[in-house]
CSV table of C-alpha atoms and ligand atoms in Angstrom, one decimal:
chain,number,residue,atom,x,y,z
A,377,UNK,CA,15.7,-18.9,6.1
A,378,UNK,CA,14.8,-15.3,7.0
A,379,UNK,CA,14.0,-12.7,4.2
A,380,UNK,CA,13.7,-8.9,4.2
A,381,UNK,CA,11.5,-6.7,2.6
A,382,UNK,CA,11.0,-3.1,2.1
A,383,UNK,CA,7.4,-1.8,1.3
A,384,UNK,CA,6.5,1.2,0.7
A,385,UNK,CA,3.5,2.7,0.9
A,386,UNK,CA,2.6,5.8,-0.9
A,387,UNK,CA,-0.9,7.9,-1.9
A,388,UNK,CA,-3.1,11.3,-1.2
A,389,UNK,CA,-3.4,12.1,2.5
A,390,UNK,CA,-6.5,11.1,4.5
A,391,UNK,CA,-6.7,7.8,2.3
A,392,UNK,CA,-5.9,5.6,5.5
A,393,UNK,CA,-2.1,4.6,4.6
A,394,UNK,CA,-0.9,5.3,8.3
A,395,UNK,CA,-4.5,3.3,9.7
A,396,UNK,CA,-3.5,0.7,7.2
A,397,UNK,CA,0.4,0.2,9.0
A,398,UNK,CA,-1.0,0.5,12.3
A,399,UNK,CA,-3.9,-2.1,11.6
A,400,UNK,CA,-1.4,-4.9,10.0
A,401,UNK,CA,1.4,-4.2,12.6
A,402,UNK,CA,-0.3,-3.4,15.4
A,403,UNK,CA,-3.9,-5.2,14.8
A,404,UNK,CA,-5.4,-2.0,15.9
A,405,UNK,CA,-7.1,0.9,14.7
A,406,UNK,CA,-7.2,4.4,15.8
A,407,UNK,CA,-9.7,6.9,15.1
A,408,UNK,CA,-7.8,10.1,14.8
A,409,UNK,CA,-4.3,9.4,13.8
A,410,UNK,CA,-1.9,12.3,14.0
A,411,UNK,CA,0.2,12.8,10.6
A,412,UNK,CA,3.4,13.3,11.5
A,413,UNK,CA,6.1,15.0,9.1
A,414,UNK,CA,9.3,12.3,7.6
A,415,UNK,CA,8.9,8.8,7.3
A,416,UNK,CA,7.7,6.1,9.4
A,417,UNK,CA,8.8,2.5,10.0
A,418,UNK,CA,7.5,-0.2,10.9
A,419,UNK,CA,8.4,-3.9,10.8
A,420,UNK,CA,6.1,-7.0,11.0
A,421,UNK,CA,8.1,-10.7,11.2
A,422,UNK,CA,5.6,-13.4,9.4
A,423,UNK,CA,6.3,-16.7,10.1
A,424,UNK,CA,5.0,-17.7,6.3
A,425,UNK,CA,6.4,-21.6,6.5
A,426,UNK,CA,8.2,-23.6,8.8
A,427,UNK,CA,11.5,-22.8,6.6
A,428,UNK,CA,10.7,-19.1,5.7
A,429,UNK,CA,10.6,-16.2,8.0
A,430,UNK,CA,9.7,-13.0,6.3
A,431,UNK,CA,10.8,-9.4,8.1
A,432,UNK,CA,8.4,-6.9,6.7
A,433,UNK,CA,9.8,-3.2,6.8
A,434,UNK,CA,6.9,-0.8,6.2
A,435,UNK,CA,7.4,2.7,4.9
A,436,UNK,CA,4.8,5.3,5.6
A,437,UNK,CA,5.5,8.9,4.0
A,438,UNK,CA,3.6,10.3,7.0
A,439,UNK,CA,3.1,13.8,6.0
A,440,UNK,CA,4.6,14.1,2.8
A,441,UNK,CA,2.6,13.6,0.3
A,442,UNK,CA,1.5,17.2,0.2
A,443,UNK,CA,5.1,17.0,-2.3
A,444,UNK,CA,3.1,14.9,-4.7
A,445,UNK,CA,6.0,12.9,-5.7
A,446,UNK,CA,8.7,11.3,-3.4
A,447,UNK,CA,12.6,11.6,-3.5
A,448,UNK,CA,14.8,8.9,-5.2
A,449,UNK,CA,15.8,7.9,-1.4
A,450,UNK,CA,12.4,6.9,-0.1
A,451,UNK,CA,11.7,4.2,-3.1
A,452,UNK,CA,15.4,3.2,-3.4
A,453,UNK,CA,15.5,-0.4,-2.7
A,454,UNK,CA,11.8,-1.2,-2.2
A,455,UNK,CA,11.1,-4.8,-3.0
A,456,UNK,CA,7.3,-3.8,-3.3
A,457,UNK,CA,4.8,-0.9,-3.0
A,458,UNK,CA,1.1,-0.2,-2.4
A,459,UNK,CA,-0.3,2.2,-3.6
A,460,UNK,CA,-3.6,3.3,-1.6
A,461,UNK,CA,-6.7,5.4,-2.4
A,462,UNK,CA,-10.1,6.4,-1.4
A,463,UNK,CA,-12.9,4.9,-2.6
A,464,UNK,CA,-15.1,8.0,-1.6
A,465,UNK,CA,-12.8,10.4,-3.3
A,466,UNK,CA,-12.6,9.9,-6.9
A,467,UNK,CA,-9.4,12.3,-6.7
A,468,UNK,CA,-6.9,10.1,-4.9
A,469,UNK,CA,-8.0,7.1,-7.6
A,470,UNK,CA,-7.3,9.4,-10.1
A,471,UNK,CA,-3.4,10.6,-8.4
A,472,UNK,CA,-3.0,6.8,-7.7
A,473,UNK,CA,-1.7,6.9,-11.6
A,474,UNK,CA,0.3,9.8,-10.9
A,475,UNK,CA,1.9,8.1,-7.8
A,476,UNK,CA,2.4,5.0,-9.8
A,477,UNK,CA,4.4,7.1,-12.6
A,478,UNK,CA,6.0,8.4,-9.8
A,479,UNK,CA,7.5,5.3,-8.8
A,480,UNK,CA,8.2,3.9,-12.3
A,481,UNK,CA,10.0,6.6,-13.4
A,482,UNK,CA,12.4,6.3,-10.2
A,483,UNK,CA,12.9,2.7,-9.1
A,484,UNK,CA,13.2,-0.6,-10.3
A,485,UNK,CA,14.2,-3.6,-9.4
A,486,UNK,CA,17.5,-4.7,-9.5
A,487,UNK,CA,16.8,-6.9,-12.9
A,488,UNK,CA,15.7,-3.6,-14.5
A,489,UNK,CA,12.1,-4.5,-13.9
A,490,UNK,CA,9.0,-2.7,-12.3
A,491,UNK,CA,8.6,-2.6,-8.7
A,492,UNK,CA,5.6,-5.0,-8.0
A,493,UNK,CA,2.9,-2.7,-6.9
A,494,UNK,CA,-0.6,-3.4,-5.5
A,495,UNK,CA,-4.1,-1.2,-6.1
A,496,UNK,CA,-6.1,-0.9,-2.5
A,497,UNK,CA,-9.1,0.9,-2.8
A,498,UNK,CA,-9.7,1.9,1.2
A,499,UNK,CA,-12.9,2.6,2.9
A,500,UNK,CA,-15.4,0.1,1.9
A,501,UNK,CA,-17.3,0.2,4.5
A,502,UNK,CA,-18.3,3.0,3.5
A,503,UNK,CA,-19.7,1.7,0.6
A,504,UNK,CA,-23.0,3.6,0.1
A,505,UNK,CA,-20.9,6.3,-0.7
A,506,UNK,CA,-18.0,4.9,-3.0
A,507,UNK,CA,-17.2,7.2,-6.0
A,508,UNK,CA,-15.2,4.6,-8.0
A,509,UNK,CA,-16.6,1.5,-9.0
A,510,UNK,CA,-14.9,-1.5,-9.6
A,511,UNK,CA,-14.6,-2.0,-13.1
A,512,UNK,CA,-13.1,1.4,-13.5
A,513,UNK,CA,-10.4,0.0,-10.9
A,514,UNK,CA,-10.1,-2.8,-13.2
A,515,UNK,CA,-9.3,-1.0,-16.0
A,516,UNK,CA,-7.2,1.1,-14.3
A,517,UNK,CA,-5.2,-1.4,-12.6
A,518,UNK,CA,-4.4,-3.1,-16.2
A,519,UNK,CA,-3.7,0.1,-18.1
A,520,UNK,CA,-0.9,0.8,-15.6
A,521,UNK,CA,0.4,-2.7,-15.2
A,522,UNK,CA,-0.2,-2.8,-10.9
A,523,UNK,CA,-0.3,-6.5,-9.6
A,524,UNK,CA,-3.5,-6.6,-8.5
A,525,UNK,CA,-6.1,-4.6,-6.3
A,526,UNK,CA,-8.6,-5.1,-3.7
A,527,UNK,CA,-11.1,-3.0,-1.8
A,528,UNK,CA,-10.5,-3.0,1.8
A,529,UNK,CA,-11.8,-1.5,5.0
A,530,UNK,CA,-9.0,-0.8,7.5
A,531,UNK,CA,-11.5,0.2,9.9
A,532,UNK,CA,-13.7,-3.1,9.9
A,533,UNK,CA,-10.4,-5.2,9.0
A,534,UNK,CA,-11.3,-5.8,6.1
A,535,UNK,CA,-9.1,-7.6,2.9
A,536,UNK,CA,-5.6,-6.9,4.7
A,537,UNK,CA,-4.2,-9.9,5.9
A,538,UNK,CA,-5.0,-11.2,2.3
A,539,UNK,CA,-3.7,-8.1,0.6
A,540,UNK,CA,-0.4,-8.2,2.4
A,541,UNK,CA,-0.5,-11.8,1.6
A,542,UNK,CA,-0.7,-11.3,-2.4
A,543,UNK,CA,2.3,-8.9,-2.2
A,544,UNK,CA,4.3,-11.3,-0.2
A,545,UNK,CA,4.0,-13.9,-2.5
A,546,UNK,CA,4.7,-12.2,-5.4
A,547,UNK,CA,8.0,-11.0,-3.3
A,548,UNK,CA,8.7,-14.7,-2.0
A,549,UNK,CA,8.7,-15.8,-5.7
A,550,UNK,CA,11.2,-13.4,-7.2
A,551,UNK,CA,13.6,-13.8,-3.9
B,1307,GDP,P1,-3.1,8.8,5.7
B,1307,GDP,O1,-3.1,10.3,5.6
B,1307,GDP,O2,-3.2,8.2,4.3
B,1307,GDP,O3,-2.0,8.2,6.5
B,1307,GDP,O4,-4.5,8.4,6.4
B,1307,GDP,P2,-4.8,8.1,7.9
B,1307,GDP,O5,-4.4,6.7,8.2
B,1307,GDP,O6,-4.3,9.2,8.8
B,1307,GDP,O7,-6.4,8.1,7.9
B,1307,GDP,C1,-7.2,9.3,7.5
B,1307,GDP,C2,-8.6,9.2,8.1
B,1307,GDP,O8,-9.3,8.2,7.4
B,1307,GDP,C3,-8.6,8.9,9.6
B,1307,GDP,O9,-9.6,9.7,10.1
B,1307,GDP,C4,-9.0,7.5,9.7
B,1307,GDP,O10,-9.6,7.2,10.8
B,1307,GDP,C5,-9.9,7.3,8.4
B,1307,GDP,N1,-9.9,5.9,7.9
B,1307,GDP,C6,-8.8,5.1,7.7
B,1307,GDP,N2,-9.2,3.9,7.2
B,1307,GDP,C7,-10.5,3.9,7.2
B,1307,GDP,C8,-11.5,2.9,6.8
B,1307,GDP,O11,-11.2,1.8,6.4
B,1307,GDP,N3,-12.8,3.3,6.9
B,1307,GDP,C9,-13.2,4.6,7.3
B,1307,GDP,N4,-14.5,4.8,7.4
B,1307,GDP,N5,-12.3,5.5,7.7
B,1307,GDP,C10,-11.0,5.2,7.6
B,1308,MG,MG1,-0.3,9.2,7.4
């Protein structure tokens, strides 16, 4: 059996959301990645059992986030979303509410409920200088009903596999 999913994948600029496509797709990890303006896609096939193949279709806004909030067209049909922020910029944690509003108020599943979302704090490595700690993402990740959220480092590879993991599960159950 072969399923597909959309995901998209929304949050500030400069929180690593294109790193994070290029480092689960790709396995690879590029320094200075150019933004580019529209959406980009990407698509990952998991081989999750030896029944179920799983085509992932990644959505990157790529430049337009600078509009704060996305069109009806971008989130229509998404079957999951991350939303990303930077754990060095307290800012982005803080618009990671806004983005999730964002989405609420737009989309929803065909059942009428919420789009399953996950919380990724980028950046860990980094973690001398974090600016969120993680019981505020704790409470903030209840308080707006997300799935769940982990810290990861795209840069060191850090928490993605597993991250992209929880989301496909949670996908796998309600398809
Ligand atoms: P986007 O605007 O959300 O798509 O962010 P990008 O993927 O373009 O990344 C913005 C910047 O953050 C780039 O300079 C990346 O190299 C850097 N970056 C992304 N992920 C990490 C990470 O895990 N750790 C560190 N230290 N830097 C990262
Ligand atoms: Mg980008």
């Amino acid at each position: 059996m072969e399923k597909l999913f959309k995901v998209i994948i929304i949050g500030d600029p400069t929180v690593g959301k294109t790193s994070f496509v290029q480092r689960y797709v790709n396995d690879s990890y590029r320094r200075d990645y150019k933004g580019t303006i529209g959406v980009d896609f990407a698509l990952k096939v998991v081989k999750w059992s030896d029944r179920e193949t799983v085509k992932l279709q990644l959505w990157d806004i790529a430049g337009q986030e600078r509009f704060t909030s996305m069109t009806r067209v971008y989130y229509k049909d998404a079957h999951a979303c991350i939303i990303m922020f930077d754990l060095l910029q307290k800012s982005t944690f803080n618009n990671a509410i806004k983005w999730k509003k964002d989405l609420d108020s737009k989309c929803t599943l065909p059942d009428g409920s919420n789009v399953p979302c996950l919380l990724l704090g980028n950046k860990c490595d980094l973690h001398q200088q974090r600016k969120v700690d993680q019981e505020e993402i704790e409470t903030m990740c209840k308080e707006n009903e997300f799935l769940d959220w982990k810290e990861i480092s795209v840069k060191e590879n850090i928490m993605i596999e597993e991250s992209m993991r929880c989301l496909l599960e949670d996908m796998l159950v309600r398809h």
